[in-house]
Short mmCIF file of C-alpha atoms in Angstrom, two decimals:
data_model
loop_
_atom_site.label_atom_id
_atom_site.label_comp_id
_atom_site.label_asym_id
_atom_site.label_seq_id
_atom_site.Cartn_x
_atom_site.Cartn_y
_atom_site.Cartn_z
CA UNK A 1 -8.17 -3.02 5.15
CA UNK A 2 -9.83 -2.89 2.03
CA UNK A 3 -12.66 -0.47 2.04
CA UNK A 4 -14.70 -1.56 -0.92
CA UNK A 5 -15.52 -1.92 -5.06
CA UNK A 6 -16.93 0.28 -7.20
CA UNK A 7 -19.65 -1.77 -8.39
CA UNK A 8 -20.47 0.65 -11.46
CA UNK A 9 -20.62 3.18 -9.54
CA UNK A 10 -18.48 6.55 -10.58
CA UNK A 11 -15.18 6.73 -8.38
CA UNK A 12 -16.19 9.79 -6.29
CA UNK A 13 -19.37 8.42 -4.75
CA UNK A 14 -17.53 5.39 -3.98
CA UNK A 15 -14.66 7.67 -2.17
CA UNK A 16 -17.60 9.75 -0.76
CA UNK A 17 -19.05 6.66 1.00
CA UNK A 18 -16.22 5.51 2.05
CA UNK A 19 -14.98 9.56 3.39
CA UNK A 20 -18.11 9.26 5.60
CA UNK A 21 -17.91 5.31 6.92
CA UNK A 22 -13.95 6.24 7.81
CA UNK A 23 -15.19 9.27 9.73
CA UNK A 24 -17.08 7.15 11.79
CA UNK A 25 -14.57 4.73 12.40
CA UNK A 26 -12.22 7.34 13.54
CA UNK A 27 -14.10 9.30 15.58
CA UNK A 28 -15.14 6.12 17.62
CA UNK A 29 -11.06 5.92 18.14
CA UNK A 30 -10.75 8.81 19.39
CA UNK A 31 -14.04 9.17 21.86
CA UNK A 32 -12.92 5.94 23.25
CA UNK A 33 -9.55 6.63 23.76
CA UNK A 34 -7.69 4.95 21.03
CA UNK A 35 -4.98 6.42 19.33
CA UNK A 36 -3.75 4.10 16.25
CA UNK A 37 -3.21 4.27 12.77
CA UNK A 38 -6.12 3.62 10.15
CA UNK A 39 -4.83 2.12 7.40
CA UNK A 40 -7.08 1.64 4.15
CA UNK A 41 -4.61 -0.35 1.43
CA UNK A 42 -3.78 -0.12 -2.33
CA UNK A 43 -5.95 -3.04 -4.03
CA UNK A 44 -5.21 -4.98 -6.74
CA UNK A 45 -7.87 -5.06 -8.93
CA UNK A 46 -9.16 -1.64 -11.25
CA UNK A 47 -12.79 -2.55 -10.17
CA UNK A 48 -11.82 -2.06 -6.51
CA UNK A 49 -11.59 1.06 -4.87
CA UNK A 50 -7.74 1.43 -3.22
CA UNK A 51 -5.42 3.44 -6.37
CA UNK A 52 -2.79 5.28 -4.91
CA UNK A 53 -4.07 8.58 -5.71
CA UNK A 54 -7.52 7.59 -3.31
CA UNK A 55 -5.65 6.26 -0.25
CA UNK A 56 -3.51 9.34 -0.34
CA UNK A 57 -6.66 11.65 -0.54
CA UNK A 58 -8.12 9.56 2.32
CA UNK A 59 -5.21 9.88 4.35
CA UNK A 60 -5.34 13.94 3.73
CA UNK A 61 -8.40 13.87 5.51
CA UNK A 62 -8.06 12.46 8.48
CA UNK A 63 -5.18 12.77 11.52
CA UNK A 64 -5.81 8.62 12.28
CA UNK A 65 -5.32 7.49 8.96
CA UNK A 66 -2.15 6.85 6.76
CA UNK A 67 -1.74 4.47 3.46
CA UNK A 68 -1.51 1.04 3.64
CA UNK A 69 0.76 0.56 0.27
CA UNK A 70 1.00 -2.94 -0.80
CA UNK A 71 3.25 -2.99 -3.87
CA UNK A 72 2.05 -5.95 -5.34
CA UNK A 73 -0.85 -4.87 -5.66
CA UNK A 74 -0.09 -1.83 -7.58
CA UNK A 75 2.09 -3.52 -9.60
CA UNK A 76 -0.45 -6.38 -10.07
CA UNK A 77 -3.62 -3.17 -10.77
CA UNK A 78 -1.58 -1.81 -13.40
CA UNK A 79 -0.24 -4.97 -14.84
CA UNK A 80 3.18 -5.03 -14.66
CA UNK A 81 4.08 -1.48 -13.80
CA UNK A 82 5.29 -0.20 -10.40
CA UNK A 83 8.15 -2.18 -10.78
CA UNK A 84 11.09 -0.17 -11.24
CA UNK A 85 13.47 1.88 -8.70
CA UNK A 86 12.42 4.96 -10.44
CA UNK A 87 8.18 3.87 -9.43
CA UNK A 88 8.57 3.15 -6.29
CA UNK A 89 10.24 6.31 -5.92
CA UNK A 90 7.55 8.40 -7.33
CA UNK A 91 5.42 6.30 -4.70
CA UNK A 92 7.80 7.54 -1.63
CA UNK A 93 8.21 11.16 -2.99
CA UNK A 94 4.07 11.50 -3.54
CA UNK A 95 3.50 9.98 -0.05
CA UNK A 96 6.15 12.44 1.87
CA UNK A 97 5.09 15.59 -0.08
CA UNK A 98 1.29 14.93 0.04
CA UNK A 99 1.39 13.55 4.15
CA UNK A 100 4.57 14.42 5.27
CA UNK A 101 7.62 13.48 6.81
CA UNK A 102 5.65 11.81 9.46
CA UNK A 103 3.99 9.29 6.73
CA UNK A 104 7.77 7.67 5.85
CA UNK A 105 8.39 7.67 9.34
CA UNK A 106 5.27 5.05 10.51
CA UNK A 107 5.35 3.36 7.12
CA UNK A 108 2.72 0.32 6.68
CA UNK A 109 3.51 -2.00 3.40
CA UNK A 110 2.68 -5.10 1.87
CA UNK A 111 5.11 -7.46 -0.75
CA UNK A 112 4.86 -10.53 -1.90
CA UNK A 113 5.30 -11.97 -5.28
CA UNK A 114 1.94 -11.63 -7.44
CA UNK A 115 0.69 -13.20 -10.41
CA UNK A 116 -1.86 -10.89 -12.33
CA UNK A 117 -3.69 -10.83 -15.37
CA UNK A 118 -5.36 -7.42 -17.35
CA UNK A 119 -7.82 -7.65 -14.69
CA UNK A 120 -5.33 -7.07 -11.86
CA UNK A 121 -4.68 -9.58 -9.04
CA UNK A 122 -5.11 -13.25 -9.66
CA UNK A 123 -2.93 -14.57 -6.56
CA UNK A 124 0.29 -14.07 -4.31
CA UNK A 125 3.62 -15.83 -5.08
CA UNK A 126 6.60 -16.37 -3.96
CA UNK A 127 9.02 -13.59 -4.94
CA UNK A 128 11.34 -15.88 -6.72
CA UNK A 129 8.64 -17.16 -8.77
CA UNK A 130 7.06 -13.64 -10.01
CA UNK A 131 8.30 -10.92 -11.74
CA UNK A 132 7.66 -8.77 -8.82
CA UNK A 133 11.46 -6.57 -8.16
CA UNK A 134 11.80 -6.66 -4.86
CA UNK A 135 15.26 -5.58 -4.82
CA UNK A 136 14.69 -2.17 -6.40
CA UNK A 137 12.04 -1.84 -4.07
CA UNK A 138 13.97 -2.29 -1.05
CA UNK A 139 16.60 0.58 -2.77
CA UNK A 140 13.94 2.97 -2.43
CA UNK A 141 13.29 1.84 0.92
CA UNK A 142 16.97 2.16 2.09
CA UNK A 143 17.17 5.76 -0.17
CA UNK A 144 14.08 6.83 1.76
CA UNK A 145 14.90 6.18 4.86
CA UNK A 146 11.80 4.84 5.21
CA UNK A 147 10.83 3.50 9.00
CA UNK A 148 8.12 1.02 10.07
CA UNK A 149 6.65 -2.16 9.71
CA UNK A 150 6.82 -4.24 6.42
CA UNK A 151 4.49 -7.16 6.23
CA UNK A 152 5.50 -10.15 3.79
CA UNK A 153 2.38 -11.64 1.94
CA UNK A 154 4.14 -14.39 0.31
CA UNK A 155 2.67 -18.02 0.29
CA UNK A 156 6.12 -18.94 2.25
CA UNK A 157 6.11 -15.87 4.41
CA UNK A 158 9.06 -16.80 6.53
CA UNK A 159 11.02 -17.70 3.30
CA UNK A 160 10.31 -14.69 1.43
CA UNK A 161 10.65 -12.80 4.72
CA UNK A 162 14.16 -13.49 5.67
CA UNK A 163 14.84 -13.28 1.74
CA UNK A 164 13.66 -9.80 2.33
CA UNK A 165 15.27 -8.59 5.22
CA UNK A 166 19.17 -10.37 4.23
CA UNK A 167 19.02 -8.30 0.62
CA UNK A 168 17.97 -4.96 2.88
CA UNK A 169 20.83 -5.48 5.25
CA UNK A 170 23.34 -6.10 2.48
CA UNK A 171 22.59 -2.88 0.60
#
């Protein structure tokens, strides 16, 4: 999900309010009995609150939640970068130090191609048609080891999804 926008507002009253309103989401989870992943997801817009760094921090807090990471979006939020093996490296190596083991093991992501301006996300695209490296990504995935559940965003979602999963199996 995405949790909210800054609206002005300085970045830790916006994490603060959203600290507290995830608290109450997870605590309802767990006095009625459900045990599943919380999952608040990089954005792709600078004036919406989802950076790396914040889901991270969010996920630090609480045993229910764990990052959502769509890579378009970051790639799209910081115009252009996050787009290299080396990135989405440095995206896998944060999330296993900072949560653990158990974080690359129940992985949630997000691809698709993206067109973006210097404000961020302007719409999804088909891989083919964006600049969006998919391949490098899925590198990092198989170097990783990463487990769990990748969803494709792409306007042709079975397309781009089967163009997904036949470059993973042939690395």
């Amino acid at each position: 999900y995405h949790a909210g926008f800054y609206l002005g507002q300085e970045k830790e009253i916006v994490y603060e309010k959203i600290r507290k309103q995830t608290e109450i989401i997870t605590e309802s989870l767990k006095k009625n009995g459900n045990k599943i992943w919380v999952r608040p997801e990089t954005t792709g817009k600078a004036t919406q609150w989802g950076d790396l760094e914040e889901i991270v921090k969010l996920s630090k807090e609480f045993e229910q939640v764990l990052p959502c990471v769509d890579f378009s979006h970051l790639h799209a939020r910081y115009n252009g970068i996050v787009n290299t093996y080396d990135e989405f490296s440095a995206i896998f190596e944060k999330i296993g130090k900072e949560l653990g083991q158990v974080a690359l093991d129940n992985f949630h992501a997000h691809i698709a191609g993206i067109d973006y301006s210097a404000k961020g996300e302007k719409k999804h695209l088909n891989l083919e048609e964006s600049d969006f490296n998919y391949k490098d990504l899925l590198k990092a995935f198989k170097a990783f080891n990463v487990k769990g559940a990748i969803v494709c965003e792409s306007p042709n979602i079975e397309e781009d999804a089967k163009l997904l999963k036949e470059y993973y199996l042939s690395l």
